[in-house]
Amino acid sequence: MHAFNGEKRYNTLSDSYKLRFGKKVFKVPLDGGFTCPNKDGTKGTGGCIYCSPSGSGDFTADKAMDLKTQFETIKSRMLKKWPDAYTMPYFQANTNTYAPVETLKPLFEAAQFYDDSVVGIAIATRCDALGEDVIDLLDALNKVKPVQLEIGLQTIHEKSAAFINRGHDLACFEKALKAVRQRGIEVVVHIINGLPGESEADMLKTIDHLNTLDIQGLKIHMLHVMEHTALAKYYRESPFHMLTLEEYTAITVKQIERLNPEVVIHRLSGDAPRDTLIAPKWTLKKLVVMNEIDKLLRKKDTHQGLYFNK
Ligand code: SF4
């Protein structure tokens, strides 16, 4: 028997929110108009090779709107589906701690109290935008309402990190993680499957390594090739093998089997806008991807953490 409730054989975000807050919580993606140290010349200029001009904020509202209006616009859309849910403003686009603390503080403090539905905030960032002063701020915010800090890693393999032009190494990630965890702030890590040159064994090693670290959540994405990115140019000039849905499913299930069962899985597929996605097209069918993963977990009669080795 697996240790998870309901249909799923892994620790889902939705179950973890329900347990923690008593009902459905949805994230409301926001674009605070930030940039990224990997784009503005501090660490690099091109950004990660797969990064779209919106900096992964393709599903936020129009960034010309102020943040509260963005929140209300997206929230009202989502309430049609979940009328009674709580919300979590989600600073998603680009690097959301990459600004002076005096700029960040009022934005985050306001977001914690946009309205009574807000149970916490989520902030996506990079390890090199987490200075002591920013961590002090996150610590203070976290004492008011929970802060879920998302830190992009993508891979533990330095060769792949160099290829995708991450602009930081694993040591930077681990240093930031340690500093943030010392303050008790919850950390969600992003990784990408299907990076060119990475084998299944490499992707599993990324999970094994994460198991040695103090993380609370994980997002797994398939690599997307999108228009207007450096990766699109590379893919057209030197096409490489993109994982098929079957391959992605098989690898992801193996990753779930190895993952620490305490870690909450926030995502097992990415979202890419239909009009700019070049490959792989199967990721557009998010429900199919989720179903395939569930089906294989059931078929193998396996679950998160089955092969977790402390
Ligand atoms: S860290 Fe994020 S926002 Fe910055 S270039 Fe990479 S993907 Fe884009």
Coordinates of C-alpha atoms and ligand atoms in Angstrom, one line a residue:
M1 CA 0.0 0.0 0.0
H2 CA 1.2 3.5 -0.7
A3 CA 1.0 6.2 1.9
F4 CA -0.9 8.7 -0.1
N5 CA -4.6 9.6 -0.1
G6 CA -7.0 9.5 -2.9
E7 CA -6.2 8.8 -6.5
K8 CA -2.7 10.0 -6.6
R9 CA 0.4 8.1 -5.6
Y10 CA 2.4 11.1 -4.8
N11 CA 2.3 14.1 -2.5
T12 CA 0.2 16.6 -4.5
L13 CA 0.2 20.3 -4.0
S14 CA -3.6 20.3 -3.9
D15 CA -3.7 17.8 -1.1
S16 CA -1.0 19.5 0.8
Y17 CA -2.9 22.9 0.6
K18 CA -6.2 21.3 1.6
L19 CA -4.5 19.7 4.6
R20 CA -2.8 22.9 5.6
F21 CA -5.4 25.6 4.8
G22 CA -8.6 23.5 5.0
K23 CA -9.7 24.0 1.4
K24 CA -8.7 24.5 -2.2
V25 CA -6.0 27.1 -2.8
F26 CA -5.1 28.5 -6.2
K27 CA -2.1 30.5 -7.2
V28 CA -2.6 33.8 -8.9
P29 CA 0.3 34.5 -11.3
L30 CA 1.6 38.0 -11.3
D31 CA 4.1 40.0 -13.3
G32 CA 5.8 42.6 -11.1
G33 CA 7.8 44.0 -14.0
F34 CA 11.1 42.6 -12.7
T35 CA 14.0 41.7 -14.9
C36 CA 16.7 39.0 -14.3
P37 CA 20.4 39.1 -13.5
N38 CA 20.9 36.6 -16.3
K39 CA 19.4 39.0 -18.8
D40 CA 20.4 42.5 -17.7
G41 CA 24.2 41.9 -17.9
T42 CA 24.8 41.2 -14.2
K43 CA 25.3 37.5 -14.8
G44 CA 24.5 37.3 -18.5
T45 CA 22.6 39.0 -21.2
G46 CA 20.9 36.3 -23.2
G47 CA 19.1 34.6 -20.2
C48 CA 18.6 30.9 -20.0
I49 CA 18.4 29.5 -23.6
Y50 CA 14.8 28.4 -23.2
C51 CA 13.6 31.6 -21.5
S52 CA 10.8 33.5 -23.3
P53 CA 10.7 37.3 -23.4
S54 CA 8.1 37.2 -20.6
G55 CA 10.5 35.3 -18.3
S56 CA 8.1 32.4 -17.8
G57 CA 5.3 34.8 -17.1
D58 CA 3.2 33.8 -20.1
F59 CA 0.0 33.3 -18.1
T60 CA 0.1 36.4 -16.0
A61 CA -2.2 39.3 -16.6
D62 CA -1.1 42.3 -18.6
K63 CA 1.9 43.7 -16.7
A64 CA 0.9 47.2 -17.5
M65 CA -1.8 46.8 -14.9
D66 CA -0.9 47.4 -11.3
L67 CA -0.4 44.2 -9.3
K68 CA -3.6 44.4 -7.3
T69 CA -5.6 44.7 -10.6
Q70 CA -3.7 41.8 -12.1
F71 CA -4.6 39.8 -9.0
E72 CA -8.2 40.7 -9.2
T73 CA -8.4 40.0 -12.9
I74 CA -6.9 36.5 -12.7
K75 CA -8.7 35.7 -9.5
S76 CA -12.1 36.5 -10.9
R77 CA -11.4 34.1 -13.8
M78 CA -10.3 31.3 -11.5
L79 CA -13.2 31.8 -9.1
K80 CA -15.5 30.6 -11.8
K81 CA -13.9 27.2 -11.5
W82 CA -13.3 27.2 -7.7
P83 CA -15.8 29.7 -6.2
D84 CA -14.9 29.0 -2.6
A85 CA -11.1 28.8 -2.8
Y86 CA -8.4 30.6 -1.0
T87 CA -5.7 32.3 -3.1
M88 CA -1.9 32.7 -3.1
P89 CA -0.5 35.6 -5.1
Y90 CA 2.3 34.2 -7.1
F91 CA 5.2 36.5 -8.3
Q92 CA 6.1 34.4 -11.3
A93 CA 7.6 36.3 -14.2
N94 CA 11.4 36.7 -14.3
T95 CA 13.4 37.0 -11.0
N96 CA 11.1 38.3 -8.3
T97 CA 13.6 39.2 -5.6
Y98 CA 15.9 41.0 -8.1
A99 CA 15.3 44.6 -6.9
P100 CA 16.2 46.7 -3.9
V101 CA 14.5 45.6 -0.7
E102 CA 12.8 49.0 -0.4
T103 CA 11.1 48.2 -3.7
L104 CA 10.2 44.6 -2.8
K105 CA 8.9 45.2 0.7
P106 CA 5.8 47.2 -0.2
L107 CA 4.9 44.9 -3.1
F108 CA 5.1 41.7 -1.0
E109 CA 3.5 43.2 2.1
A110 CA 0.5 44.4 0.0
A111 CA 0.1 41.1 -1.7
Q112 CA -0.2 39.3 1.7
F113 CA -3.4 41.3 2.2
Y114 CA -4.9 41.9 -1.2
D115 CA -8.1 40.4 0.3
D116 CA -9.3 37.9 2.8
S117 CA -8.8 35.0 0.4
V118 CA -5.0 35.3 0.6
V119 CA -3.4 32.6 2.7
G120 CA 0.2 33.2 1.7
I121 CA 2.4 34.3 -1.2
A122 CA 4.7 32.4 -3.6
I123 CA 7.8 34.0 -5.1
A124 CA 9.9 32.6 -7.9
T125 CA 13.6 33.6 -8.0
R126 CA 17.2 32.5 -8.5
C127 CA 19.9 31.7 -6.1
D128 CA 22.0 34.8 -7.0
A129 CA 19.2 37.2 -6.1
L130 CA 18.9 36.2 -2.5
G131 CA 21.2 38.5 -0.6
E132 CA 21.1 38.7 3.3
D133 CA 18.7 41.8 3.1
V134 CA 16.3 39.9 0.8
I135 CA 16.3 36.9 3.1
D136 CA 15.7 39.2 6.1
L137 CA 12.6 40.5 4.3
L138 CA 11.4 37.0 3.3
D139 CA 11.8 35.9 6.9
A140 CA 9.7 38.9 8.2
L141 CA 7.0 38.2 5.6
N142 CA 7.0 34.5 6.4
K143 CA 6.2 35.4 10.0
V144 CA 3.0 37.1 8.9
K145 CA 1.8 34.6 6.3
P146 CA 3.6 31.6 4.7
V147 CA 6.0 32.4 1.9
Q148 CA 6.8 29.7 -0.6
L149 CA 10.0 30.5 -2.3
E150 CA 10.6 28.9 -5.7
I151 CA 14.3 28.6 -6.6
G152 CA 15.2 27.5 -10.2
L153 CA 17.9 24.9 -10.4
Q154 CA 16.9 22.9 -13.5
T155 CA 19.8 20.4 -13.2
I156 CA 22.6 19.5 -10.9
H157 CA 24.9 18.9 -13.8
E158 CA 27.3 21.7 -14.5
K159 CA 27.8 20.8 -18.1
S160 CA 24.0 21.1 -18.8
A161 CA 23.8 24.3 -16.7
A162 CA 26.5 25.8 -18.9
F163 CA 24.7 24.7 -22.0
I164 CA 21.5 26.3 -21.0
N165 CA 23.3 29.4 -19.9
R166 CA 22.0 29.3 -16.3
G167 CA 24.6 31.8 -15.1
H168 CA 25.1 30.1 -11.8
D169 CA 26.4 26.8 -10.5
L170 CA 25.1 24.2 -8.0
A171 CA 27.2 25.7 -5.2
C172 CA 25.3 29.0 -5.6
F173 CA 22.0 27.2 -5.3
E174 CA 23.1 25.2 -2.3
K175 CA 24.4 28.3 -0.5
A176 CA 21.2 30.2 -1.0
L177 CA 19.1 27.2 0.0
K178 CA 21.0 26.8 3.2
A179 CA 20.6 30.5 4.1
V180 CA 16.9 30.5 3.4
R181 CA 16.2 27.3 5.2
Q182 CA 18.1 28.6 8.3
R183 CA 15.2 31.0 8.5
G184 CA 12.6 28.3 8.1
I185 CA 11.3 29.6 4.7
E186 CA 9.7 26.9 2.6
V187 CA 11.6 26.1 -0.7
V188 CA 10.2 24.7 -3.9
V189 CA 12.8 23.7 -6.5
H190 CA 12.3 23.7 -10.3
I191 CA 14.0 21.1 -12.5
I192 CA 13.8 20.4 -16.2
N193 CA 13.7 17.0 -17.9
G194 CA 14.9 16.5 -21.4
L195 CA 17.9 18.9 -21.5
P196 CA 20.1 18.1 -24.5
G197 CA 22.9 15.7 -23.6
E198 CA 21.2 14.5 -20.3
S199 CA 20.5 10.8 -20.0
E200 CA 17.9 9.2 -17.9
A201 CA 20.6 8.4 -15.3
D202 CA 21.6 12.1 -15.2
M203 CA 18.0 13.1 -14.5
L204 CA 17.7 10.5 -11.8
K205 CA 20.9 11.8 -10.3
T206 CA 19.4 15.3 -10.0
I207 CA 16.6 13.8 -7.9
D208 CA 19.1 11.7 -5.8
H209 CA 21.0 14.9 -5.1
L210 CA 17.9 16.9 -4.2
N211 CA 17.1 14.1 -1.7
T212 CA 20.2 15.0 0.2
L213 CA 19.1 18.7 0.5
D214 CA 16.5 20.3 2.8
I215 CA 13.7 21.1 0.2
Q216 CA 10.0 21.1 0.7
G217 CA 8.6 21.2 -2.8
L218 CA 9.5 20.2 -6.3
K219 CA 8.4 21.2 -9.8
I220 CA 9.3 19.0 -12.7
H221 CA 9.0 20.4 -16.2
M222 CA 9.6 19.0 -19.7
L223 CA 12.0 21.2 -21.7
H224 CA 10.0 23.5 -24.0
V225 CA 11.3 24.9 -27.2
M226 CA 9.5 28.2 -27.7
E227 CA 9.7 30.9 -30.4
H228 CA 11.8 34.0 -29.7
T229 CA 14.3 32.0 -27.6
A230 CA 17.9 31.1 -28.1
L231 CA 16.9 27.5 -27.8
A232 CA 14.6 27.8 -30.8
K233 CA 17.5 29.0 -33.0
Y234 CA 19.7 26.1 -31.7
Y235 CA 17.0 23.5 -32.2
R236 CA 16.4 24.6 -35.8
E237 CA 20.1 24.6 -36.6
S238 CA 21.0 21.4 -34.6
P239 CA 17.9 19.4 -34.0
F240 CA 18.2 17.2 -30.9
H241 CA 16.1 14.4 -29.5
M242 CA 13.1 15.7 -27.6
L243 CA 11.7 13.2 -25.1
T244 CA 8.5 11.6 -26.3
L245 CA 5.5 11.6 -23.9
E246 CA 6.2 7.9 -23.2
E247 CA 9.9 8.6 -22.4
Y248 CA 9.0 11.6 -20.2
T249 CA 6.4 9.6 -18.3
A250 CA 8.8 6.7 -17.7
I251 CA 11.6 9.0 -16.4
T252 CA 9.2 11.1 -14.3
V253 CA 7.7 8.0 -12.7
K254 CA 11.2 6.8 -11.8
Q255 CA 12.0 10.2 -10.3
I256 CA 8.8 10.1 -8.2
E257 CA 9.8 6.6 -7.0
R258 CA 13.1 8.0 -5.8
L259 CA 11.9 11.3 -4.4
N260 CA 11.7 11.8 -0.6
P261 CA 8.1 11.1 0.1
E262 CA 7.9 14.2 2.4
V263 CA 8.5 16.6 -0.6
V264 CA 5.4 18.1 -2.1
I265 CA 5.2 17.8 -5.9
H266 CA 3.9 21.1 -7.2
R267 CA 4.0 20.2 -10.8
L268 CA 4.8 17.4 -13.2
S269 CA 4.3 19.3 -16.4
G270 CA 5.0 22.7 -17.7
D271 CA 2.7 25.2 -19.3
A272 CA 3.7 26.7 -22.6
P273 CA 1.6 29.1 -24.8
R274 CA 0.2 27.2 -27.8
D275 CA 1.0 29.9 -30.3
T276 CA 4.8 30.0 -29.5
L277 CA 5.5 26.4 -28.6
I278 CA 7.7 24.7 -31.2
A279 CA 8.3 21.4 -29.5
P280 CA 7.3 19.0 -28.0
K281 CA 3.6 19.6 -28.8
W282 CA 2.4 16.8 -26.5
T283 CA 3.0 19.0 -23.5
L284 CA 0.0 21.1 -24.6
K285 CA -2.2 18.2 -23.4
K286 CA -1.4 18.7 -19.7
L287 CA -4.2 16.4 -18.5
V288 CA -3.0 13.6 -20.8
V289 CA 0.5 14.0 -19.4
M290 CA -0.8 13.8 -15.8
N291 CA -3.0 10.8 -16.6
E292 CA -0.2 9.0 -18.2
I293 CA 2.0 9.5 -15.1
D294 CA -0.9 8.3 -12.9
K295 CA -1.5 5.3 -15.1
L296 CA 2.1 4.2 -15.1
L297 CA 2.3 4.6 -11.3
R298 CA -0.7 2.4 -10.9
K299 CA 0.5 -0.1 -13.5
K300 CA 3.8 -0.5 -11.7
D301 CA 2.0 -0.4 -8.4
T302 CA 4.5 2.1 -7.1
H303 CA 4.5 5.5 -5.4
Q304 CA 6.6 8.5 -4.3
G305 CA 9.5 7.5 -2.2
L306 CA 9.4 3.7 -2.9
Y307 CA 13.1 3.8 -3.7
F308 CA 14.0 6.8 -1.5
N309 CA 17.3 6.1 0.3
K310 CA 18.0 8.4 3.1
Ligands
SF4_1 S1 16.5 32.7 -14.5 FE1 14.4 32.6 -15.2 S2 13.9 34.7 -15.9 FE2 16.1 34.6 -15.7 S3 16.8 34.0 -17.8 FE3 16.6 32.1 -16.6 S4 14.5 31.4 -17.0 FE4 14.6 33.6 -17.7

